Short mmCIF file of C-alpha atoms and ligand atoms in Angstrom, two decimals:
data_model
loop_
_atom_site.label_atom_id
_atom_site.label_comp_id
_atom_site.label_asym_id
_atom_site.label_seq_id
_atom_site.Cartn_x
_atom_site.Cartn_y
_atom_site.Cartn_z
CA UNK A 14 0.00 0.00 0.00
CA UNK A 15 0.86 3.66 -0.50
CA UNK A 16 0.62 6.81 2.13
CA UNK A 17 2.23 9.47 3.67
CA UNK A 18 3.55 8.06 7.37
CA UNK A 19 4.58 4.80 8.38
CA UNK A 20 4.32 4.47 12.02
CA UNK A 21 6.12 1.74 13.94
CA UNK A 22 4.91 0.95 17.12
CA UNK A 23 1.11 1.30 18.83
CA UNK A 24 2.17 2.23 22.30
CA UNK A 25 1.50 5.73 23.29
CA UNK A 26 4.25 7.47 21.11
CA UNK A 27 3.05 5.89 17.42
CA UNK A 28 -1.40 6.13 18.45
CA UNK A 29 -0.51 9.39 19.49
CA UNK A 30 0.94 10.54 16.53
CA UNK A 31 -1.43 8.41 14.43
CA UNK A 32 -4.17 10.39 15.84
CA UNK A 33 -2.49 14.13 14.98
CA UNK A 34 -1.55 12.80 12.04
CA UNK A 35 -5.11 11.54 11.14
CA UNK A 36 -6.71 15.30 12.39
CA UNK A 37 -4.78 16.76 10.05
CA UNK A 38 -6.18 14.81 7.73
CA UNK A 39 -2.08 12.99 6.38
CA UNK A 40 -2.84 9.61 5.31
CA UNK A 41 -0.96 7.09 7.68
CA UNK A 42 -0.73 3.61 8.99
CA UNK A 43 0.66 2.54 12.31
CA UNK A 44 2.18 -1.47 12.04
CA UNK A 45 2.26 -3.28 15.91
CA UNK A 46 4.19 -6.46 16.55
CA UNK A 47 1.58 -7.19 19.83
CA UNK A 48 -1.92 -7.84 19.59
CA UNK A 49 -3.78 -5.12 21.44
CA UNK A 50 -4.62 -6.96 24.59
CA UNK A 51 -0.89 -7.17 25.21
CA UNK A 52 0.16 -3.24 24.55
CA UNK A 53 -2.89 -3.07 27.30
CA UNK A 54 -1.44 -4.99 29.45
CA UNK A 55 2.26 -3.21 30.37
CA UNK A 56 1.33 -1.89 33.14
CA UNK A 57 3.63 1.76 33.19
CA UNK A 58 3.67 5.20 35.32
CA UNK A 59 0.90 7.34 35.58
CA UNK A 60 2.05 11.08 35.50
CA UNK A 61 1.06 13.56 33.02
CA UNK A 62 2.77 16.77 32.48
CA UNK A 63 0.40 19.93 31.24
CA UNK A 64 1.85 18.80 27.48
CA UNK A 65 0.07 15.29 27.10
CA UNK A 66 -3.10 16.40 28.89
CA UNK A 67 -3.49 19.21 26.39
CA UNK A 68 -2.58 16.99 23.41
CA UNK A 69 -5.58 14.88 24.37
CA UNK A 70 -7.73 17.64 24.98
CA UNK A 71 -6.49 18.91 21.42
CA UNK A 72 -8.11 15.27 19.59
CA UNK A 73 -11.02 15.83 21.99
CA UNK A 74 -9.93 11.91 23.63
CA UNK A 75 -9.83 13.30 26.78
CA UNK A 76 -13.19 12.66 27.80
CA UNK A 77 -12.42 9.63 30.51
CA UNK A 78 -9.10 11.80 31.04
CA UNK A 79 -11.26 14.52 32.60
CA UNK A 80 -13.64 12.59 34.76
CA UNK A 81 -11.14 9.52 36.00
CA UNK A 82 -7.70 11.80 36.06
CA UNK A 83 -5.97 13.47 39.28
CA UNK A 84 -4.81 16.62 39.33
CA UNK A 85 -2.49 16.56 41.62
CA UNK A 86 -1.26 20.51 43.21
CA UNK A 87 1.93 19.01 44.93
CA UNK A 88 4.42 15.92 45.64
CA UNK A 89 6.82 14.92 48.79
CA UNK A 90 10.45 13.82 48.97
CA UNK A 91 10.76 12.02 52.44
CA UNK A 92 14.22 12.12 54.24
CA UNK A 93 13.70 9.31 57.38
CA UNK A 94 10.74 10.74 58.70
CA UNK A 95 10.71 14.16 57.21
CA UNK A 96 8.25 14.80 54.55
CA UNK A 97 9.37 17.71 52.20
CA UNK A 98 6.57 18.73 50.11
CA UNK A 99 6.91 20.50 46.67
CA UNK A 100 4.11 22.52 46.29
CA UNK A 101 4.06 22.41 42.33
CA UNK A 102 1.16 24.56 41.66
CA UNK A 103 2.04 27.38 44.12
CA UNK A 104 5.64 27.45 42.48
CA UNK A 105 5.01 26.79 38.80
CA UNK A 106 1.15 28.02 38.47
CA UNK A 107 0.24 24.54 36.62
CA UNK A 108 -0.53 20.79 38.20
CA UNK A 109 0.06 17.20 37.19
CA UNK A 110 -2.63 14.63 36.22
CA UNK A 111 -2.39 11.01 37.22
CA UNK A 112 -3.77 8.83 34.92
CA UNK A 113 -2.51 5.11 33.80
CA UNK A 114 -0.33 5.10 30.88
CA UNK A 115 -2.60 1.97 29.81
CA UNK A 116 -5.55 3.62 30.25
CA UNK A 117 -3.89 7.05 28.13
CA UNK A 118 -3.16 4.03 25.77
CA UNK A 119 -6.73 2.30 25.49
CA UNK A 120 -7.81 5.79 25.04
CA UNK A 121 -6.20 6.18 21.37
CA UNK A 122 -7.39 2.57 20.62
CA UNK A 123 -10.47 2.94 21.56
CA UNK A 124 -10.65 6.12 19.21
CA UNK A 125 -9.34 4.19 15.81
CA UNK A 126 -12.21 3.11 14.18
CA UNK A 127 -14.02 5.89 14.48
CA UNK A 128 -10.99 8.64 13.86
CA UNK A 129 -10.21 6.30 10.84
CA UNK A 130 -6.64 5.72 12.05
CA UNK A 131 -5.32 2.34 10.73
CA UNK A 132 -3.55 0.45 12.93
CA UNK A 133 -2.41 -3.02 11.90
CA UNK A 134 -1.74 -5.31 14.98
CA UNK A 135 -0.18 -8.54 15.44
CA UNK A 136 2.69 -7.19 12.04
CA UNK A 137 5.83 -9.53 12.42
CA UNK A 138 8.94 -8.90 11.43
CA UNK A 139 8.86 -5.38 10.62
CA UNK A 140 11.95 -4.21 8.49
CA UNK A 141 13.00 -0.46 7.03
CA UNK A 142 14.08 -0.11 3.91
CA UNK A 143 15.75 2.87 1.50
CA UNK A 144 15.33 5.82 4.58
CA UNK A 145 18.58 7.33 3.22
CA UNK A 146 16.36 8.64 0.43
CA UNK A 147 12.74 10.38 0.04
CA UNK A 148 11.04 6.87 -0.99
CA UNK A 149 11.62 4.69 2.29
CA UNK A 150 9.24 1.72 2.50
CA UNK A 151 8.31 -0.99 5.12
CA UNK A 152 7.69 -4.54 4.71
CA UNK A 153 5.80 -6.86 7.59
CA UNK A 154 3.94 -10.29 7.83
CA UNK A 155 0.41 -10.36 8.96
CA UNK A 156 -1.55 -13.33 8.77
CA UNK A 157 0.68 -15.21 6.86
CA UNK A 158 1.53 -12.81 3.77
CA UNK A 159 3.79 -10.60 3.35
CA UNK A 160 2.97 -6.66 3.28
CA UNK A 161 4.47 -3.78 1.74
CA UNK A 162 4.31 0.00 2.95
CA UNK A 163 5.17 2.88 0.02
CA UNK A 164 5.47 5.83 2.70
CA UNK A 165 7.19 9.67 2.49
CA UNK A 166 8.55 9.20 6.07
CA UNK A 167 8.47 6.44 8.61
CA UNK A 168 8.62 7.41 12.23
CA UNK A 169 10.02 4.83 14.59
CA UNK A 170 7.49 4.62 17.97
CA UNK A 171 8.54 0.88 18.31
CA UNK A 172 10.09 1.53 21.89
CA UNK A 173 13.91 0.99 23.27
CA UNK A 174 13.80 -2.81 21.72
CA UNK A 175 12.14 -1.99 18.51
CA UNK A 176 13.90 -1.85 15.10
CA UNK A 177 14.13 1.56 13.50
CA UNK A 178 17.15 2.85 15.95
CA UNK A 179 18.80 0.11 14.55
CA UNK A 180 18.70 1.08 11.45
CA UNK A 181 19.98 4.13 11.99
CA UNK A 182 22.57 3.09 14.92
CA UNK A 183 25.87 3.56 12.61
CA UNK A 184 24.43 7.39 11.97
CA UNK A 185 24.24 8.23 15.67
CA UNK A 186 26.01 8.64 19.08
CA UNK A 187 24.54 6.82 21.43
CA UNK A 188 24.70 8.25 25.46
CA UNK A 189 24.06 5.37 27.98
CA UNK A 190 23.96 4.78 31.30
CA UNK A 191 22.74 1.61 33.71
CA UNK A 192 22.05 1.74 37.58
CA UNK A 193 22.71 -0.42 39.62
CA UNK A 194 19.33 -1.51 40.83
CA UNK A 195 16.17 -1.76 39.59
CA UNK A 196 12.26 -1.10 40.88
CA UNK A 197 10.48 -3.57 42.08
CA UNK A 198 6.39 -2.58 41.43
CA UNK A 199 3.01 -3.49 42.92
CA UNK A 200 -0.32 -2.21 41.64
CA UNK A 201 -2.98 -3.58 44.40
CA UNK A 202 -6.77 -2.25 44.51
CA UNK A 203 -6.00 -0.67 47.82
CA UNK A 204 -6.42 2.82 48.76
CA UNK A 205 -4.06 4.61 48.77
CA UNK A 206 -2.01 5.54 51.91
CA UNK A 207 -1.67 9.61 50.89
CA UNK A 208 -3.23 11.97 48.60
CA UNK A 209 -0.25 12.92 46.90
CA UNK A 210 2.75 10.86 46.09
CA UNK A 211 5.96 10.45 48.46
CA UNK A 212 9.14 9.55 46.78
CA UNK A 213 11.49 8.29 50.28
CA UNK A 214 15.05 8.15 50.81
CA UNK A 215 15.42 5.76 53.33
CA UNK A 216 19.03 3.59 54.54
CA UNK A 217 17.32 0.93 53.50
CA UNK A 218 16.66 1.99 50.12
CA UNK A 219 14.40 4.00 48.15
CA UNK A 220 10.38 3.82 48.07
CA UNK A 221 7.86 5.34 45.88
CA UNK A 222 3.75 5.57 47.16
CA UNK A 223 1.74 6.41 44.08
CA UNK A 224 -1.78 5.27 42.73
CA UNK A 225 -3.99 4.71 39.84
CA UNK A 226 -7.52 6.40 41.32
CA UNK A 227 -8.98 6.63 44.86
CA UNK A 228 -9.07 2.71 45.21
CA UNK A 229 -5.85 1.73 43.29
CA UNK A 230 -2.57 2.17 44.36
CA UNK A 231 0.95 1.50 42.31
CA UNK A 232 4.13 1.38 45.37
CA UNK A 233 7.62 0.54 44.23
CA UNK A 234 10.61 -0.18 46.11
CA UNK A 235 14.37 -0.51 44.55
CA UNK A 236 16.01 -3.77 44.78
CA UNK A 237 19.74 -4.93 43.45
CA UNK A 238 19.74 -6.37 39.64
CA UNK A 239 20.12 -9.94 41.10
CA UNK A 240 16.82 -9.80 42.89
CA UNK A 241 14.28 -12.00 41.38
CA UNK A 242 10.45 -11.20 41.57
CA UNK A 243 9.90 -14.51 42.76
CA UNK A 244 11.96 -13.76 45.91
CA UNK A 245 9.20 -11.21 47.08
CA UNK A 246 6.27 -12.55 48.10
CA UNK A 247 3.68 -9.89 48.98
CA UNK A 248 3.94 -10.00 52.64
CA UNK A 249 7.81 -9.43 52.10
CA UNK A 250 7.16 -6.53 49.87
CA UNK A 251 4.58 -4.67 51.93
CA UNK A 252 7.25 -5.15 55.25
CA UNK A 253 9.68 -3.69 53.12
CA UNK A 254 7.48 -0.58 51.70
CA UNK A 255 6.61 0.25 55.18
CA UNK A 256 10.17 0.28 56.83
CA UNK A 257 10.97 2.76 53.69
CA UNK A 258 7.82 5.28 53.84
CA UNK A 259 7.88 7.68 57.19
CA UNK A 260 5.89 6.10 59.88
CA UNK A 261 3.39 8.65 59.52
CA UNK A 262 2.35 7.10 55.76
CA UNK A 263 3.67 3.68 56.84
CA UNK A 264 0.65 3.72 58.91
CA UNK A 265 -1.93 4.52 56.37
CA UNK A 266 -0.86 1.48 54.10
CA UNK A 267 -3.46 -0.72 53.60
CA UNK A 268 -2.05 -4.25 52.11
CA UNK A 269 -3.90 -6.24 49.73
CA UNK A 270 -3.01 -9.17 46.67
CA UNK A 271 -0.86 -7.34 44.09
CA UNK A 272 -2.49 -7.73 40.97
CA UNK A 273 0.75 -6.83 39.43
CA UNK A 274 4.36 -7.32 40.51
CA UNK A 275 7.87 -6.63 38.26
CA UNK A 276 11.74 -5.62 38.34
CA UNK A 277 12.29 -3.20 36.23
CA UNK A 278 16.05 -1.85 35.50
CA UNK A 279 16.59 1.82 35.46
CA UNK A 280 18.52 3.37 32.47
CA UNK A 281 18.99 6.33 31.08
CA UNK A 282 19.76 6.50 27.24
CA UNK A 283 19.72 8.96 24.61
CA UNK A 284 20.05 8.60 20.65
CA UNK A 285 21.36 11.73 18.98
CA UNK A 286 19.96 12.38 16.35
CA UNK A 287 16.45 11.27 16.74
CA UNK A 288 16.11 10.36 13.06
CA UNK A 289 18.47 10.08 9.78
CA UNK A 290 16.85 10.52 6.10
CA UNK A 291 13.83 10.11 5.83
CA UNK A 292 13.32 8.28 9.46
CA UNK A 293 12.44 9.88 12.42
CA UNK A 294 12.26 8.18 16.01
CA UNK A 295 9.97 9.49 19.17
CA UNK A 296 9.67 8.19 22.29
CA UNK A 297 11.32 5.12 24.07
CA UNK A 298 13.00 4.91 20.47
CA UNK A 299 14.71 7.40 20.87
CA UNK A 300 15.69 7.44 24.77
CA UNK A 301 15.10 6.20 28.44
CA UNK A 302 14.80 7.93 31.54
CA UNK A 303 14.52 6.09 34.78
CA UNK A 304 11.51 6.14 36.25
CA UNK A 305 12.23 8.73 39.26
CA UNK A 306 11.00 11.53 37.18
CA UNK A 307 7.67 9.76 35.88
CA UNK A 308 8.86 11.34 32.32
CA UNK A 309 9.18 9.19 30.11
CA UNK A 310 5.50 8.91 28.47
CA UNK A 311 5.73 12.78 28.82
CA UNK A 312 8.81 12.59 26.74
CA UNK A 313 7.11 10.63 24.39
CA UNK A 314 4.51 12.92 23.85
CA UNK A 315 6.56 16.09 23.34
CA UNK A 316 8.64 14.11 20.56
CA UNK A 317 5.07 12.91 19.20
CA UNK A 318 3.89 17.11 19.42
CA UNK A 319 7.39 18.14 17.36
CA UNK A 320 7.05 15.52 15.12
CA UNK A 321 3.34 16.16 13.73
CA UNK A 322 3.96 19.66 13.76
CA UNK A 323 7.00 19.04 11.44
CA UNK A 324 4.96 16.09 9.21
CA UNK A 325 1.98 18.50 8.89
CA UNK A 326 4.55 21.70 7.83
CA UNK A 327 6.13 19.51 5.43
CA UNK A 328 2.51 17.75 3.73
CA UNK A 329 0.35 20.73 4.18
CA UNK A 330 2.85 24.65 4.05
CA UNK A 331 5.80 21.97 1.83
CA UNK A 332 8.14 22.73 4.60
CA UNK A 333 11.11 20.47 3.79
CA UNK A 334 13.31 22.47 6.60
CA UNK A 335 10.45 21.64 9.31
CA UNK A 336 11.24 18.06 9.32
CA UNK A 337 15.08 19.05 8.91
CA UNK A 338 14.72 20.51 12.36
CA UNK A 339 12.90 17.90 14.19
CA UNK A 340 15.82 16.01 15.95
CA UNK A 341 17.14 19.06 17.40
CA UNK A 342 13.96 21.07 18.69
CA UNK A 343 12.93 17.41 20.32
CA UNK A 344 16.71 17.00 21.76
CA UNK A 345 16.47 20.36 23.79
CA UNK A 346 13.76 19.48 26.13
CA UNK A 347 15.03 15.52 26.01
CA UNK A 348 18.46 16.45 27.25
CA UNK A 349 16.58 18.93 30.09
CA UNK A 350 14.56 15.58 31.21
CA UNK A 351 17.32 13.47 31.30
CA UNK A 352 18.97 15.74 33.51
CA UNK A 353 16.37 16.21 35.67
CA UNK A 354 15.57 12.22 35.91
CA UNK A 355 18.95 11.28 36.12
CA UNK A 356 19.23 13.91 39.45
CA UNK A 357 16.45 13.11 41.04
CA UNK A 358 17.70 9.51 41.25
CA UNK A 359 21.08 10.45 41.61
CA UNK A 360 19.34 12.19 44.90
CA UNK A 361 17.14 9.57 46.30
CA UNK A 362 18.74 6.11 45.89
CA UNK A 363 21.39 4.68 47.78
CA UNK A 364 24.22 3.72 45.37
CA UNK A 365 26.24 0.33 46.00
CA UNK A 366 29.72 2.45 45.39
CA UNK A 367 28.84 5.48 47.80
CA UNK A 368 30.70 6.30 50.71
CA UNK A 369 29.95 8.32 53.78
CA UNK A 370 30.86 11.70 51.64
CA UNK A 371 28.29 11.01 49.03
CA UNK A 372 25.54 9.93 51.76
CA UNK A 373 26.22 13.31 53.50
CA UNK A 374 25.76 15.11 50.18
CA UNK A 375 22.78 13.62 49.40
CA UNK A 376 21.36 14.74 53.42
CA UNK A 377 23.00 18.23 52.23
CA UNK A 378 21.10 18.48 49.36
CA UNK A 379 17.83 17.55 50.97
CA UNK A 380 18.34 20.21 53.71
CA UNK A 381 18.93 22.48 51.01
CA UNK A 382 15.58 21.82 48.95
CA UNK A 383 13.74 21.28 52.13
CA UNK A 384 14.80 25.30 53.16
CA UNK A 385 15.00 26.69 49.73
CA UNK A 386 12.19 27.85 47.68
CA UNK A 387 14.42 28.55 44.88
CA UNK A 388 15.18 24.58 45.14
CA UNK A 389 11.69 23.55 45.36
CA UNK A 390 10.88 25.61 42.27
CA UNK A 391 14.00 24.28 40.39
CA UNK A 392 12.54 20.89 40.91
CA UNK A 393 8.66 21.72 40.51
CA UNK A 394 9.10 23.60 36.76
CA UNK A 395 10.81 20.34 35.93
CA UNK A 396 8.63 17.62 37.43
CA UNK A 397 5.46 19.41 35.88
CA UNK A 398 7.42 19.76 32.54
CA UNK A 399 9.49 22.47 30.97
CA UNK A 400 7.78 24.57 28.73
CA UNK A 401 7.41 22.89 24.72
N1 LIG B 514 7.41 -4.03 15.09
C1 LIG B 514 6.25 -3.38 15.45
N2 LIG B 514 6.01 -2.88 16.69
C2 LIG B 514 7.02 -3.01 17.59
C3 LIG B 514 8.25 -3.63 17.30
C4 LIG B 514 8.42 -4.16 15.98
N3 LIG B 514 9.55 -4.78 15.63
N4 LIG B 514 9.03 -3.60 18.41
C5 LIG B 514 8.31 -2.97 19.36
N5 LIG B 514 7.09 -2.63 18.88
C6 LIG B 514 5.99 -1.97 19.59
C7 LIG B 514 5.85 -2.49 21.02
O1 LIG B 514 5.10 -3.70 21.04
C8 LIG B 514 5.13 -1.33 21.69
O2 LIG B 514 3.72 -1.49 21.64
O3 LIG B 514 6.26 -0.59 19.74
C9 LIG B 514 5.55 -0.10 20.89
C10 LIG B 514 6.47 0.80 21.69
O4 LIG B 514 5.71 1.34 22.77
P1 LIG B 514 6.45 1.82 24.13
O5 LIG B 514 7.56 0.89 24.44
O6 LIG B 514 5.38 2.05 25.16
O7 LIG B 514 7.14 3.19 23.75
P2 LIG B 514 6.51 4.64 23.51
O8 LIG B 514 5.25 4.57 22.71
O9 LIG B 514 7.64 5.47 23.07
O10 LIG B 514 6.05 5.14 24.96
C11 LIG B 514 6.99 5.48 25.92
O11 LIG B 514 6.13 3.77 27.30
O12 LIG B 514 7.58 2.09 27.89
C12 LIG B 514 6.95 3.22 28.34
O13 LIG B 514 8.31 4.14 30.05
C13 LIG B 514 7.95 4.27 28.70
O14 LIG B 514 6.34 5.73 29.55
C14 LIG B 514 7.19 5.50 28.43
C15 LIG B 514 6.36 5.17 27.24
C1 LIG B 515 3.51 5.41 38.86
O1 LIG B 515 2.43 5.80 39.38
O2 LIG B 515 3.63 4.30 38.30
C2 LIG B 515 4.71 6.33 38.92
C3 LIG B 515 4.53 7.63 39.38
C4 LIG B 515 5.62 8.50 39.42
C5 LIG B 515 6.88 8.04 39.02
C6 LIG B 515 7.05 6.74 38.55
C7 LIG B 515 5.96 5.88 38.50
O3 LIG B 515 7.95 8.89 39.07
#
């Protein structure tokens, strides 16, 4: 088949952009390796910045959004037992929603049919071809036969594991780095134990409370790579959570079956440039943050907002330069939320190579945001997002 995008890759990122894409009314098709009830069921972090709410609002999907989403005003760092609280709003003027990733995700699908955005699910073996010039095309099996793509640009939104970096990977630098532990999630359909979330630095090791509505909750604790899920049985995890969290949120906990339980490692990566030719890559294509920041489907979604304004300049005003300039307008807030994600972990974990010296810098730097309003509005401009 012919058209104008090729979009690899239905998680948020590529339905995103399939949707903007579709508004504008560019022809497009988005190929998925996973059936849907599998991109459903990754269960990921739940924070939106002011930029993903408003691109919802903008496709008028935001419906569910509006009535099931938390704005949230504020969030705590907890030192031991003291609770520092950044009071986002009253520093920055603008609030965070909390909302599932999945459910942000079975938003857009939910919206296909009727937006007329084609999304082919279940497409094997998806492989790029000629992106060096302006006639790239994709190939894929799905049910059986072999398909063909004829597309003006293909934009990569098949994740960190996905194949368009790779092809691309010899035309890029690639900035990398691996932690040495990893998070170790529950999502139970408990209440959860405060209003707002508390991301603790405790001896022990770092602890996250956050939540999915007024009856779900999502907790994390970090755990060394060799830790196995199977090695934490729920009664283990919830002693654990609790040491972490002050006493004062400790006590609010209420434990319940997890209805979801991982390891995931913590990474940050970045891909410079985020395209070559005729390819461009958004999202967990292009780079990684840990999780600390909750900005990495925020990332996504600023890529996703540069890259259909580009797409539509080029189809609709012939902009050539507009898609010229993606990589480095999406790079500039990238770098800025790598930075910030990288810090705030860099801040709240206890690394296996630390001495005393780095331990007392990390208390420093706690006293310091904890009596600085300059601090707390450092951190608050970048945990609601920088501006796009
Ligand atoms: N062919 C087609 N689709 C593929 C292929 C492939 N070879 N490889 C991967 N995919 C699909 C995956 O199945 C997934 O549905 O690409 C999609 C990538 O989605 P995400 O990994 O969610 O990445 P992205 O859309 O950029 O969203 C970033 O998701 O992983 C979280 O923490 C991340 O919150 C961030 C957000
Ligand atoms: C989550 O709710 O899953 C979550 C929230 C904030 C983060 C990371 C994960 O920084």
């Amino acid at each position: 088949m012919k058209t104008q995008v090729c979009i690899i890759g239905a998680g948020p990122a590529g339905l995103l952009l399939g949707h903007l894409l579709r508004a504008e009314g560019i022809d497009c098709i988005v190929l998925e390796r996973r059936a849907p009830e599998y991109v459903l069921s990754r269960i990921r972090a739940g924070v939106l910045e002011r930029i993903t709410v408003s691109l919802m609002e903008r496709l008028g999907l935001d419906a569910r959004l509006k009535t099931e989403g938390l704005p949230h005003d504020g969030f705590n760092l907890a030192d031991g037992q003291r609770l520092i609280r950044i009071d986002v709003a009253g520093l920055t003027g603008k609030h965070v929603v909390v909302y599932g990733q999945t459910e942000l995700t079975r938003d857009l699908m939910d919206a296909r049919e009727e937006r007329g955005l084609e999304v082919v699910y279940e497409a094997a073996d998806v492989e790029l071809h000629d992106i060096d010039g302006d006639a790239p095309w994709v190939d894929y099996t799905h049910g059986g036969t072999r398909h063909r793509v004829d597309a003006r640009f293909i934009v990569g939104c098949d994740g960190f594991h996905g194949p368009s970096r790779k092809a691309i990977l010899p035309r890029g630098k690639e900035y990398s780095r691996e932690y040495p532990f990893g998070w170790l999630g529950v999502l139970a359909d408990v209440p959860p134990c405060n209003h707002e979330l508390i991301y603790s630095h405790h001896d022990r090791g770092f602890a996250l409370a956050s939540m999915r509505s007024a009856t779900r909750s999502r907790y994390y604790i970090d755990v060394p790579l060799t830790e196995r899920v199977e090695d934490w049985p729920d009664e283990r995890f919830w002693d654990e959570l609790t040491t972490r969290l002050p006493d004062e949120a400790a006590a609010r906990v209420v434990r319940g079956p997890a209805l979801e339980k991982s390891i995931a490692p913590l990474r940050s990566y970045v891909f410079a440039p985020m395209g070559h030719g005729s390819l461009l890559l958004c999202g967990d294509a292009a780079h990684i943050v840990p999780p600390t920041g909750a900005k990495g489907l925020n990332l996504a979604t600023s890529d996703v907002h540069y890259a259909a304004d580009a797409l539509t300049a080029f189809f609709k005003a012939g902009d050539a330069g507009a898609v010229a300039g993606y990589s480095a307008r999406a790079l500039s807030r990238v770098w800025k939320a790598e930075r910030f994600s990288w810090s705030l972990t860099r801040l709240m974990h206890r690394f296996p190579e630390d001495g005393s010296f780095e331990r007392a810098m990390q208390v420093a730097e706690l006293d310091y945001i904890a009596s600085s309003r300059a601090a707390q509005t450092s951190i608050a401009e970048n945990y609601v997002g920088l501006p796009v």
